[in-house]
Short mmCIF file of C-alpha atoms in Angstrom, two decimals:
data_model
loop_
_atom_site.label_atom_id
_atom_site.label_comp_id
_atom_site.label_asym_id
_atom_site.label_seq_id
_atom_site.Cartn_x
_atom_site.Cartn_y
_atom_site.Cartn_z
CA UNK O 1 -155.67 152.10 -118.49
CA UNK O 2 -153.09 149.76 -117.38
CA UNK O 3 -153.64 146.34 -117.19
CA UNK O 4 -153.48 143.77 -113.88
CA UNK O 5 -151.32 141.08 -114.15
CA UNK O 6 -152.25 137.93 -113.91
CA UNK O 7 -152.21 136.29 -110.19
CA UNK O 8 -150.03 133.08 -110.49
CA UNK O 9 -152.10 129.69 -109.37
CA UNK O 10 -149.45 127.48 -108.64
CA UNK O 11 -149.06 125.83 -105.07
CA UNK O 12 -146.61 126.49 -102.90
CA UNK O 13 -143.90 123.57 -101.66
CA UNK O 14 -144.71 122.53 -98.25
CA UNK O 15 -141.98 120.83 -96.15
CA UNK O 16 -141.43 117.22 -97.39
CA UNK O 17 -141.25 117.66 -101.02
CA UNK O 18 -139.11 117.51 -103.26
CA UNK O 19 -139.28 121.44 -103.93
CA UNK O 20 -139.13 122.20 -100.62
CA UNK O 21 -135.63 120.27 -100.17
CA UNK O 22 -134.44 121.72 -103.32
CA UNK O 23 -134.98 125.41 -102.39
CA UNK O 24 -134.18 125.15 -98.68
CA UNK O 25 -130.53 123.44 -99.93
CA UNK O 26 -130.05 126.26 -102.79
CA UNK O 27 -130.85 129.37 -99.76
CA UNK O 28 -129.12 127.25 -97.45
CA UNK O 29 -126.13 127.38 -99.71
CA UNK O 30 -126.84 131.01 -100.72
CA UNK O 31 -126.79 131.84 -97.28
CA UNK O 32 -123.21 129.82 -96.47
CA UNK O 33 -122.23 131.97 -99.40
CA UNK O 34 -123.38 135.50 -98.24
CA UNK O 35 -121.92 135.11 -94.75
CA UNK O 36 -118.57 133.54 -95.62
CA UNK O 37 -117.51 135.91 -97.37
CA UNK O 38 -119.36 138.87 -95.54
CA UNK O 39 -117.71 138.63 -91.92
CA UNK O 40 -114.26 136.19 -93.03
CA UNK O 41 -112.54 139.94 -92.39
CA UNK O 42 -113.62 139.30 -88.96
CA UNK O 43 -110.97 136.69 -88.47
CA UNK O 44 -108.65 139.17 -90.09
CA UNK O 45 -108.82 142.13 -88.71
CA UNK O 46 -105.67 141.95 -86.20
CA UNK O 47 -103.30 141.18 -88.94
CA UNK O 48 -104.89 143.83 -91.45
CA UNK O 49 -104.27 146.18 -88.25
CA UNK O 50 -101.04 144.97 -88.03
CA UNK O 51 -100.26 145.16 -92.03
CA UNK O 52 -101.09 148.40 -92.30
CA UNK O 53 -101.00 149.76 -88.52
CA UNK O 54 -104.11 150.41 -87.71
CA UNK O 55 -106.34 150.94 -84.70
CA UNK O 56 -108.93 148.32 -84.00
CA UNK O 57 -111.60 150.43 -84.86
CA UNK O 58 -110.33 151.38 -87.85
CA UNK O 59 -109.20 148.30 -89.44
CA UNK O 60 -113.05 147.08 -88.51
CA UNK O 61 -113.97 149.30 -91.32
CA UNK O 62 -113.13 146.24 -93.58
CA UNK O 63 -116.48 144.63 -91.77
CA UNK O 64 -118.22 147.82 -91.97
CA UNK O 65 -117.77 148.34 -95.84
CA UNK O 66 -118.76 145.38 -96.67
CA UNK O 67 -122.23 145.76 -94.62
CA UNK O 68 -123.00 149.71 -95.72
CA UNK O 69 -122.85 148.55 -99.24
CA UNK O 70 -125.57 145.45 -98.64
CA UNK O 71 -127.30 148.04 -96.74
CA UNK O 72 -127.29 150.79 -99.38
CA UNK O 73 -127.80 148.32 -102.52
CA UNK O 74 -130.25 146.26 -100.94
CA UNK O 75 -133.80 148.63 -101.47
CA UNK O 76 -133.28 149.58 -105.55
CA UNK O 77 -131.86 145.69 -105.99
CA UNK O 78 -135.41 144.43 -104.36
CA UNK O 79 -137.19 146.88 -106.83
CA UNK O 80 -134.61 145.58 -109.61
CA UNK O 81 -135.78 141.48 -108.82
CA UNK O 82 -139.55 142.86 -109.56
CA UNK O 83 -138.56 143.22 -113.49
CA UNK O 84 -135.14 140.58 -113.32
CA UNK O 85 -136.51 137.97 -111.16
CA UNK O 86 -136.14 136.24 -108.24
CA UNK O 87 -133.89 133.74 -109.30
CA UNK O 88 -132.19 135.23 -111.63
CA UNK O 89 -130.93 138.31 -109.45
CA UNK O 90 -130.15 135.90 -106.76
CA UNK O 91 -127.95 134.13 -109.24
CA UNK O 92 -125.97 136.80 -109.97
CA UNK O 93 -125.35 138.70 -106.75
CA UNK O 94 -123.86 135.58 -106.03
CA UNK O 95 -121.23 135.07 -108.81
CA UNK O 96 -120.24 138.69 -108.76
CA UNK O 97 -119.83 138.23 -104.77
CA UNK O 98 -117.68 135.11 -105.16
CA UNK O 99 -115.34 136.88 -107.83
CA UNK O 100 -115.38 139.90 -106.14
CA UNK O 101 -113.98 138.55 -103.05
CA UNK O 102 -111.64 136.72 -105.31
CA UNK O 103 -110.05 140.12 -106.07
CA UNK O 104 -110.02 141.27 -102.52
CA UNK O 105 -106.90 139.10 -102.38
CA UNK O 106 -104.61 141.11 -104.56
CA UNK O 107 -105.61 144.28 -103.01
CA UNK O 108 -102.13 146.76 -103.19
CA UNK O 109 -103.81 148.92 -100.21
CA UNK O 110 -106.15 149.01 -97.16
CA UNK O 111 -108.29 151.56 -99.49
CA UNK O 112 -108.59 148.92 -102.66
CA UNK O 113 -109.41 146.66 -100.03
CA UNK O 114 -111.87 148.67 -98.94
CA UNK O 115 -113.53 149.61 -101.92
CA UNK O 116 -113.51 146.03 -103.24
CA UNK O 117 -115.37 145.13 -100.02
CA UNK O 118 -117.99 147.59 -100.31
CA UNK O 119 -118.34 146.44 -104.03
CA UNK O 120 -119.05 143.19 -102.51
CA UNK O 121 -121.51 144.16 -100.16
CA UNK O 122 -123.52 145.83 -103.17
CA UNK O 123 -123.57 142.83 -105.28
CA UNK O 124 -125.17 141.11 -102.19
CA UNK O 125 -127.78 143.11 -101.73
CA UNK O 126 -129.13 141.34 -104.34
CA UNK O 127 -129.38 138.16 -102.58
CA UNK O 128 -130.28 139.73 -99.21
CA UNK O 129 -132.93 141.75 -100.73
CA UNK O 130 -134.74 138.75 -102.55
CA UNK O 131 -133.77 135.59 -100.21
CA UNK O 132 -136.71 136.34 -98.22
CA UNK O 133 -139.17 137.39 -100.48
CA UNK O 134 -138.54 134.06 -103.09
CA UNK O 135 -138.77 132.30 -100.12
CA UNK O 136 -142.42 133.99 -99.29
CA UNK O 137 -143.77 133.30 -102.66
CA UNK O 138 -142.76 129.59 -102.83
CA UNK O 139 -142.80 127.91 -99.88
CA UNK O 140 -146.87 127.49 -98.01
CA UNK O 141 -147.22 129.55 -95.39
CA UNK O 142 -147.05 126.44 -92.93
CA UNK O 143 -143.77 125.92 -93.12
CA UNK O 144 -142.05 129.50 -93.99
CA UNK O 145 -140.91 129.66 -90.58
CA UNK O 146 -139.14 126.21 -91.03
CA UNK O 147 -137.63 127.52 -94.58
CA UNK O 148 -136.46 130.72 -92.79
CA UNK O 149 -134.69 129.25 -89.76
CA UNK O 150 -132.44 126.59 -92.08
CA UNK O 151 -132.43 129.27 -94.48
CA UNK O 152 -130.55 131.78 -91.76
CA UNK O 153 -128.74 128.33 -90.24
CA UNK O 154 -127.21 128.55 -93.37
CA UNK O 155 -125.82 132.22 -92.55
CA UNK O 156 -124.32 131.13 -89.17
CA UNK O 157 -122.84 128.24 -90.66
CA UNK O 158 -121.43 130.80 -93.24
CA UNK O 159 -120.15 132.94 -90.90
CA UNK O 160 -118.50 130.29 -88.45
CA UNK O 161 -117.05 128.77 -91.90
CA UNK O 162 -115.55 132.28 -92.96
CA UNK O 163 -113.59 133.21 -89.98
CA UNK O 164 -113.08 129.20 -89.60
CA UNK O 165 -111.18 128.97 -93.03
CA UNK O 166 -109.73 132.73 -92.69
CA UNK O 167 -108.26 131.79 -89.43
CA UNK O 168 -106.48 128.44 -90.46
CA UNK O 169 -105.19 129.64 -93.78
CA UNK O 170 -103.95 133.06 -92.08
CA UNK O 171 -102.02 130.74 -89.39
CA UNK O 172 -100.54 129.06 -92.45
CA UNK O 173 -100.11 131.72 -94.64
CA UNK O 174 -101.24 135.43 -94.80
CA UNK O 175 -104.64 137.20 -94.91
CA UNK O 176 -104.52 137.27 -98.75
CA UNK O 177 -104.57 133.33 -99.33
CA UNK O 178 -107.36 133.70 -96.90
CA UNK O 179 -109.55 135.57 -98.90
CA UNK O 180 -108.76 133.30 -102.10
CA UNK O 181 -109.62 130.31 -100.27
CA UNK O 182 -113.06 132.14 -98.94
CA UNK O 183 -113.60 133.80 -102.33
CA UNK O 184 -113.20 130.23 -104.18
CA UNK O 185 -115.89 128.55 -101.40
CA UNK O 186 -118.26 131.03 -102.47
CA UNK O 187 -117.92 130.29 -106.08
CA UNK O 188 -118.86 126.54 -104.87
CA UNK O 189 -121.72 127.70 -103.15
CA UNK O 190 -123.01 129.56 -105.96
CA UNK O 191 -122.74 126.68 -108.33
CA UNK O 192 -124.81 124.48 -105.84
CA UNK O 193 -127.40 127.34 -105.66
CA UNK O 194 -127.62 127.58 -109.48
CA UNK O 195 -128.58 123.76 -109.99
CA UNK O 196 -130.76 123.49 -107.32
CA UNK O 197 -132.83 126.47 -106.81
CA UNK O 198 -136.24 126.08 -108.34
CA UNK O 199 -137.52 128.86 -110.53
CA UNK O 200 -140.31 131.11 -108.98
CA UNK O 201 -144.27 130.20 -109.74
CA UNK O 202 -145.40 132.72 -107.80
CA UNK O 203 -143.65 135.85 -108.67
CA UNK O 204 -145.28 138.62 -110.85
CA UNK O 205 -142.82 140.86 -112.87
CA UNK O 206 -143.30 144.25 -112.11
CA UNK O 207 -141.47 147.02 -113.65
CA UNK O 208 -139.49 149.09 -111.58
CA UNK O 209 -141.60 152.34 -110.42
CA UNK O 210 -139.37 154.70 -108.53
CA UNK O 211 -142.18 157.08 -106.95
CA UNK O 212 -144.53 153.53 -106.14
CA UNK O 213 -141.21 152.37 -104.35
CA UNK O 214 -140.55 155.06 -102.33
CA UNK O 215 -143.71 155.38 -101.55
CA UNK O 216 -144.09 151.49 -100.06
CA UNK O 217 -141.00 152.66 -98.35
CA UNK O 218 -142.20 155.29 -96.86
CA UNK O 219 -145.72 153.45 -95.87
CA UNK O 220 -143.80 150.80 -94.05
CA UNK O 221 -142.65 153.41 -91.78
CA UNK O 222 -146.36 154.67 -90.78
CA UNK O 223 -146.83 151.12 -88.84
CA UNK O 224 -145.77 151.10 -85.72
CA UNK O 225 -144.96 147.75 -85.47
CA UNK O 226 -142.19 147.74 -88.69
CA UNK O 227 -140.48 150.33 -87.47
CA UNK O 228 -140.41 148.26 -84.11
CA UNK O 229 -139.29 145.22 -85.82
CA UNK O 230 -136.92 147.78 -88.02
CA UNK O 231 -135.23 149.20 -84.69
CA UNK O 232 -134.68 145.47 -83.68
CA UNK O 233 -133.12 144.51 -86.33
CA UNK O 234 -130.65 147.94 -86.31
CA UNK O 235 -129.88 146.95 -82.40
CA UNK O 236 -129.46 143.36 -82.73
CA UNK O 237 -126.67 143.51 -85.85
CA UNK O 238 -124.82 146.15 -84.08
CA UNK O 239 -124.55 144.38 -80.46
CA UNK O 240 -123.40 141.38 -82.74
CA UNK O 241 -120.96 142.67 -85.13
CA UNK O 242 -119.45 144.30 -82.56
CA UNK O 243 -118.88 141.14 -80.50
CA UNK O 244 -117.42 139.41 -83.21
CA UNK O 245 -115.44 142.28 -84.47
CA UNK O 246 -113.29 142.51 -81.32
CA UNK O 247 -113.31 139.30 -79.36
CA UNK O 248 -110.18 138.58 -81.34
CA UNK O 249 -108.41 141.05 -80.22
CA UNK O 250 -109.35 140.72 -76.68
CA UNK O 251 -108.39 137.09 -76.82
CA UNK O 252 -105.00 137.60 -78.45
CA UNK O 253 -104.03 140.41 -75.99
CA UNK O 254 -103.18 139.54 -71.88
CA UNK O 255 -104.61 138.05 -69.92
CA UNK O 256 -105.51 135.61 -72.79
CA UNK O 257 -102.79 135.46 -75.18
CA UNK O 258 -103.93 132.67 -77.39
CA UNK O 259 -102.92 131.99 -80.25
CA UNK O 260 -104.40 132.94 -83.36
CA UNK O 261 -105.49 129.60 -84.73
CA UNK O 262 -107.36 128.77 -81.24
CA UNK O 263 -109.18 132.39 -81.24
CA UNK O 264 -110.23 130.83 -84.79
CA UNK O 265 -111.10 127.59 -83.14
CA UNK O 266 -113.79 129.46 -80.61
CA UNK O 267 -115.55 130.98 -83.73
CA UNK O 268 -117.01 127.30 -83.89
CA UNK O 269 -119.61 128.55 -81.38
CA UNK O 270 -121.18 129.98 -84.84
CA UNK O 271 -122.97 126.55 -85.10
CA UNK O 272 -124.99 127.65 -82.28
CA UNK O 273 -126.75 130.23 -84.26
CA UNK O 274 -127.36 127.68 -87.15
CA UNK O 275 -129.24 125.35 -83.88
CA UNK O 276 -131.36 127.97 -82.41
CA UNK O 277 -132.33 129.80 -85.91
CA UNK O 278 -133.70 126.23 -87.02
CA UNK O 279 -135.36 125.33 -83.72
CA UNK O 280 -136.88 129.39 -83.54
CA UNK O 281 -138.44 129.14 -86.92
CA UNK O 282 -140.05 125.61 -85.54
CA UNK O 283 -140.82 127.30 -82.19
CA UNK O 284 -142.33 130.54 -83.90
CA UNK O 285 -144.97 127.95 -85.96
CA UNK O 286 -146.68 126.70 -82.83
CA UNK O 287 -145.81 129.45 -80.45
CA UNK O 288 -146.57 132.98 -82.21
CA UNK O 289 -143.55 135.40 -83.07
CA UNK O 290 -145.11 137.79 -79.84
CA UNK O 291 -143.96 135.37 -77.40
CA UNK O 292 -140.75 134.00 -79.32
CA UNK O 293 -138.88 137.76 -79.62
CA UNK O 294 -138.43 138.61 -76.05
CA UNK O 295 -137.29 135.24 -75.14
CA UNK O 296 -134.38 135.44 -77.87
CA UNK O 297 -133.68 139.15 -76.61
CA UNK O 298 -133.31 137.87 -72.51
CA UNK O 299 -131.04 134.60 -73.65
CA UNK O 300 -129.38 137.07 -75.77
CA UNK O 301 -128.28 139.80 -73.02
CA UNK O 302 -127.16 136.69 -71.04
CA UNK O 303 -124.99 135.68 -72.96
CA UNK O 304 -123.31 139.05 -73.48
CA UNK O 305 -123.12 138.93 -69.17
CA UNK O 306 -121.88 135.74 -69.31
CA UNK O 307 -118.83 136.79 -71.65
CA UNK O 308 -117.86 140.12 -68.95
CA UNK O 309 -115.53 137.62 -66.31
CA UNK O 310 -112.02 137.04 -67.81
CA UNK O 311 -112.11 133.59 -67.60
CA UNK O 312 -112.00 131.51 -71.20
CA UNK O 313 -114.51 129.18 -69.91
CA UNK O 314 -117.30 132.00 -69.42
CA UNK O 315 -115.75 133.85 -72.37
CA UNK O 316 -116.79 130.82 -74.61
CA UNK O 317 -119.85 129.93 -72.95
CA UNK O 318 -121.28 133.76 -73.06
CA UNK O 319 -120.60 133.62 -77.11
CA UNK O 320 -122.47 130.35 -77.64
CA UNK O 321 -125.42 131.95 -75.84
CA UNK O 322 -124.84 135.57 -77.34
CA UNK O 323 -124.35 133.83 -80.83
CA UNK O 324 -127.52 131.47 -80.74
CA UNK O 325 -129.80 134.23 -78.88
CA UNK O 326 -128.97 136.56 -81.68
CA UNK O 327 -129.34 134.06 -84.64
CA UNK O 328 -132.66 133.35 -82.87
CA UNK O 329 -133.92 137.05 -82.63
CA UNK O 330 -132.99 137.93 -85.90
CA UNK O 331 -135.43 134.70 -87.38
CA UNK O 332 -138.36 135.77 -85.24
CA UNK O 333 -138.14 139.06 -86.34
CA UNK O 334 -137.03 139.03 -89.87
CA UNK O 335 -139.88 136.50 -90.07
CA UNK O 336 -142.17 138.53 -88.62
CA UNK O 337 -141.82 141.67 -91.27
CA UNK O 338 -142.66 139.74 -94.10
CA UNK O 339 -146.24 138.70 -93.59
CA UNK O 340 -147.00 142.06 -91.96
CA UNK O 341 -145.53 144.55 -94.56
CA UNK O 342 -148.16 141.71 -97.13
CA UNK O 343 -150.98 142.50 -95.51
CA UNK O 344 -150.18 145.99 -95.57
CA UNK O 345 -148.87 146.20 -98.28
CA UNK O 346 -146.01 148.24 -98.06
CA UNK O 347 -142.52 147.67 -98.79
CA UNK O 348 -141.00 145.74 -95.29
CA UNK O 349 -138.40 142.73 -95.53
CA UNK O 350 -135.77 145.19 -97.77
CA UNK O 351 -136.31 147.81 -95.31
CA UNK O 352 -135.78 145.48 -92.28
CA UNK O 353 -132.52 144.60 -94.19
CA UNK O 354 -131.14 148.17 -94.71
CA UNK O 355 -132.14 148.96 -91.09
CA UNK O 356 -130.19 145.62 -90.15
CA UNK O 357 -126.90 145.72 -91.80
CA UNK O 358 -126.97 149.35 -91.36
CA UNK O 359 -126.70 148.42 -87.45
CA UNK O 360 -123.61 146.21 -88.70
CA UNK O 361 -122.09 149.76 -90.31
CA UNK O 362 -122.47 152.21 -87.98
CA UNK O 363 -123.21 149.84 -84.56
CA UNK O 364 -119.85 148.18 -85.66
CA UNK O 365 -117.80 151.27 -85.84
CA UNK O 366 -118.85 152.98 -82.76
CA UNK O 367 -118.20 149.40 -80.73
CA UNK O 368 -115.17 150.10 -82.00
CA UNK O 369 -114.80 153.09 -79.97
CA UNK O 370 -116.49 151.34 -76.88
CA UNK O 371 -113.34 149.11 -77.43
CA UNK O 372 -110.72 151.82 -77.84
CA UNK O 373 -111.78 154.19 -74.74
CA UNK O 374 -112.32 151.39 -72.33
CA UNK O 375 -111.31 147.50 -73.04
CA UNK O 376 -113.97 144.71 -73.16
CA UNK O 377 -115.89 146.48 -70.01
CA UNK O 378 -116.75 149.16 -73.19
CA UNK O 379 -118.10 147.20 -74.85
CA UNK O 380 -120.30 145.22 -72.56
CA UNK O 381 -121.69 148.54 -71.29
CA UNK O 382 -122.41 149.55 -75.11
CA UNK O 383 -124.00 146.02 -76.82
CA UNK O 384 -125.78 145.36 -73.36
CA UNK O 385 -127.49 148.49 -73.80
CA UNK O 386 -128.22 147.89 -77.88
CA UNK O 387 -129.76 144.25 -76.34
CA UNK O 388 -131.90 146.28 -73.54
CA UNK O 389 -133.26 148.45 -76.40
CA UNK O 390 -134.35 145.28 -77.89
CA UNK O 391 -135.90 143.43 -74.99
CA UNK O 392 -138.29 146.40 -74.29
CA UNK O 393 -139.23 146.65 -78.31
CA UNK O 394 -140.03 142.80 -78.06
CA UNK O 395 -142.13 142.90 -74.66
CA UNK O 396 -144.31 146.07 -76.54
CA UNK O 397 -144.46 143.79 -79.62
CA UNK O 398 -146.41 140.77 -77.34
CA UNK O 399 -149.27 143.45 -77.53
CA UNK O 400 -149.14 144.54 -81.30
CA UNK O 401 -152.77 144.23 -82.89
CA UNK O 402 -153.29 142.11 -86.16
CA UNK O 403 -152.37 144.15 -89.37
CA UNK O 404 -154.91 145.08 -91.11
CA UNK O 405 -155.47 145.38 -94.97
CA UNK O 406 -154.94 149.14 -96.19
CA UNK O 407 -156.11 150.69 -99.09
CA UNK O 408 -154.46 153.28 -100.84
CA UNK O 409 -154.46 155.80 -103.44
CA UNK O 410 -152.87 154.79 -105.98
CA UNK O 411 -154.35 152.83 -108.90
CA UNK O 412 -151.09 151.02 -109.78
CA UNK O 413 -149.61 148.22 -107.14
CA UNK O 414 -147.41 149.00 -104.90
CA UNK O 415 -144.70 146.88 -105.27
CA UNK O 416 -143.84 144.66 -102.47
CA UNK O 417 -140.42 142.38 -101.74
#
């Protein structure tokens, strides 16, 4: 009969120690990493349509790549971590990322490009599928929402940096010094992530059970309120993606015609998301997640109103609200998986992940077409639907009952993220 493996004792870091610091600084950094070079394409995308004359919604498939290979990779690489590591897997998802986007930059075609940046994707699934979990096991339950929100600050940050840096060095140069320059951040960022991290106390190797994890993914899907949180997550990525994927053109075309170093200027409205992710993880400690989600959903289809008139002033005000809505929705209800898949104990934050950047994929490509068959007005129609779907999941969530503690079958674990 197989053995039980020892529980580990050790306490968690609560905010205001020296653990806590180090870890929230090493997934802050992770994060910068992850999103830099994730959605720098972004910033890109009109002069890789232009390169290689494409249509908007196919040169977006750069973006989309990138995302459907985190989304595939990210369920076996959370299975993977259980006999790895935390630590260790984050490590190198994050190295491999960094030189992998190095490479994007001496792509000979649109399809290398492509392949490179689904490659990339893959290797960070590792630290997409484990981020969350690490941060679970380590940090007391008192402050996880506090760890989560800087933790996802660190992704808007990230993401403002990437198309930040793409857009300067493309107005300088061309989009392949612009993914060197983004490539060789996130080699920086994984350096500061190696030193600091702290290794896991909490975590309990497990090896890697195929049936067990299918099986924990197919549990999470018998509770109501995952796949609620799951469909959230799907909606929310794919109203923001496809924002972000086609402002830029909008802006460069009449009756805008800016210049492509001030539509990289507006992407500063990223910081937003880093402000309302931190101050939602605070908010979600004293308030409940029930309340929090359909708050972030309402300021969230505001902001998408907001960005309708074509009028630069609305145009940038609707993003900061769109962009720090989102960022706000997506820590209530990433946050929110985690301690409910536990008690169930069923497989949830990796699933929540797939779900999410699988919205990026496919909500990404077919705002694409939103964009092609009818302007801007497309795509309000289409992501102020995808934010509709999510404001009537969050007001059903206000009345989801406590999870309860299931027992199952099986005399092995399951294995959980």
């Amino acid at each position: 009969m197989r053995s039980t493996p020892p529980q580990p004792t050790a306490l968690r870091h609560l905010h205001g120690t020296s653990g806590f610091r180090r870890i929230t600084l090493a997934l802050f950094a992770s994060g910068l990493a992850t999103f830099t070079t994730l959605y720098c394409v972004q910033a890109l995308l009109p002069a890789l349509s232009t390169q290689f004359r494409l249509t908007p919604a196919a040169s977006s498939l750069a973006v989309s790549l990138g995302t459907a290979g985190l989304a595939v990779g990210v369920i076996p690489l959370t299975a993977l971590s259980g006999v790895v590591g935390r630590t260790s897997m984050m490590t190198a998802s994050l190295f491999a990322a960094a030189v992998l986007g190095i490479a994007q930059a001496f792509s000979p075609s649109f399809a290398i490009l492509l392949v490179l940046r689904a490659l990339q994707g893959l290797a960070l699934a590792g630290l997409q599928a484990t981020a969350m979990s690490y941060l679970a096991e380590e940090i007391d339950r008192r402050s996880l929402g506090f760890a989560m929100g800087l933790y996802i600050a660190g992704n808007g940050i990230g993401g403002m940096a990437g198309r930040l840096i793409a857009s300067f060095v493309l107005d300088l140069s061309n989009w392949r010094w612009a993914l060197a320059v983004v490539g060789v951040l996130a080699l920086l960022c994984a350096v500061v992530f190696r030193i600091n991290i702290v290794p896991s106390a909490n975590f309990v190797p497990s090896p890697p059970r195929v049936r067990h994890l299918a099986g924990a993914v197919g549990r999470s899907f018998t509770d109501s309120g995952l796949i609620r949180l799951f469909a959230c997550g799907f909606l929310l990525m794919g109203c923001f993606v496809t924002v972000y994927n086609y402002l830029g053109f909008r802006l460069l075309s009449p009756p805008f015609a800016l210049a492509p170093v001030i539509v990289g200027l507006i992407f500063v409205v990223y910081l937003a998301g880093s402000v309302s992710s931190t101050v939602a993880g605070r908010l979600v400690d004293v308030l409940g997640r029930p309340r929090m989600l359909p708050v972030t959903a309402l300021i969230t289809l505001a902001g998408v109103a907001l960005m309708f008139p074509s009028n630069i002033v609305f145009v940038v005000i609707g993003l900061i609200v769109t962009t720090a809505g989102f960022f706000a929705a997506h820590s209530v209800a990433s946050g929110w998986v985690g301690p409910r898949a536990a008690t169930l104990n069923v497989q949830g934050p990796a699933v929540y992940l797939f779900c999410y950047y699988l919205g990026s994929s496919v909500g990404g490509s077919l705002g694409g077409l939103a964009y092609g068959a009818h302007g801007w007005s497309g795509v309000t129609i289409y992501v102020g639907a995808l934010v509709l779907g999510v404001l009537i999941l969050a007001f059903t969530l206000r009345k989801l009952p406590q999870a309860q503690p299931r027992q199952f079958a099986s005399s092995e674990a399951v294995q959980r993220s």
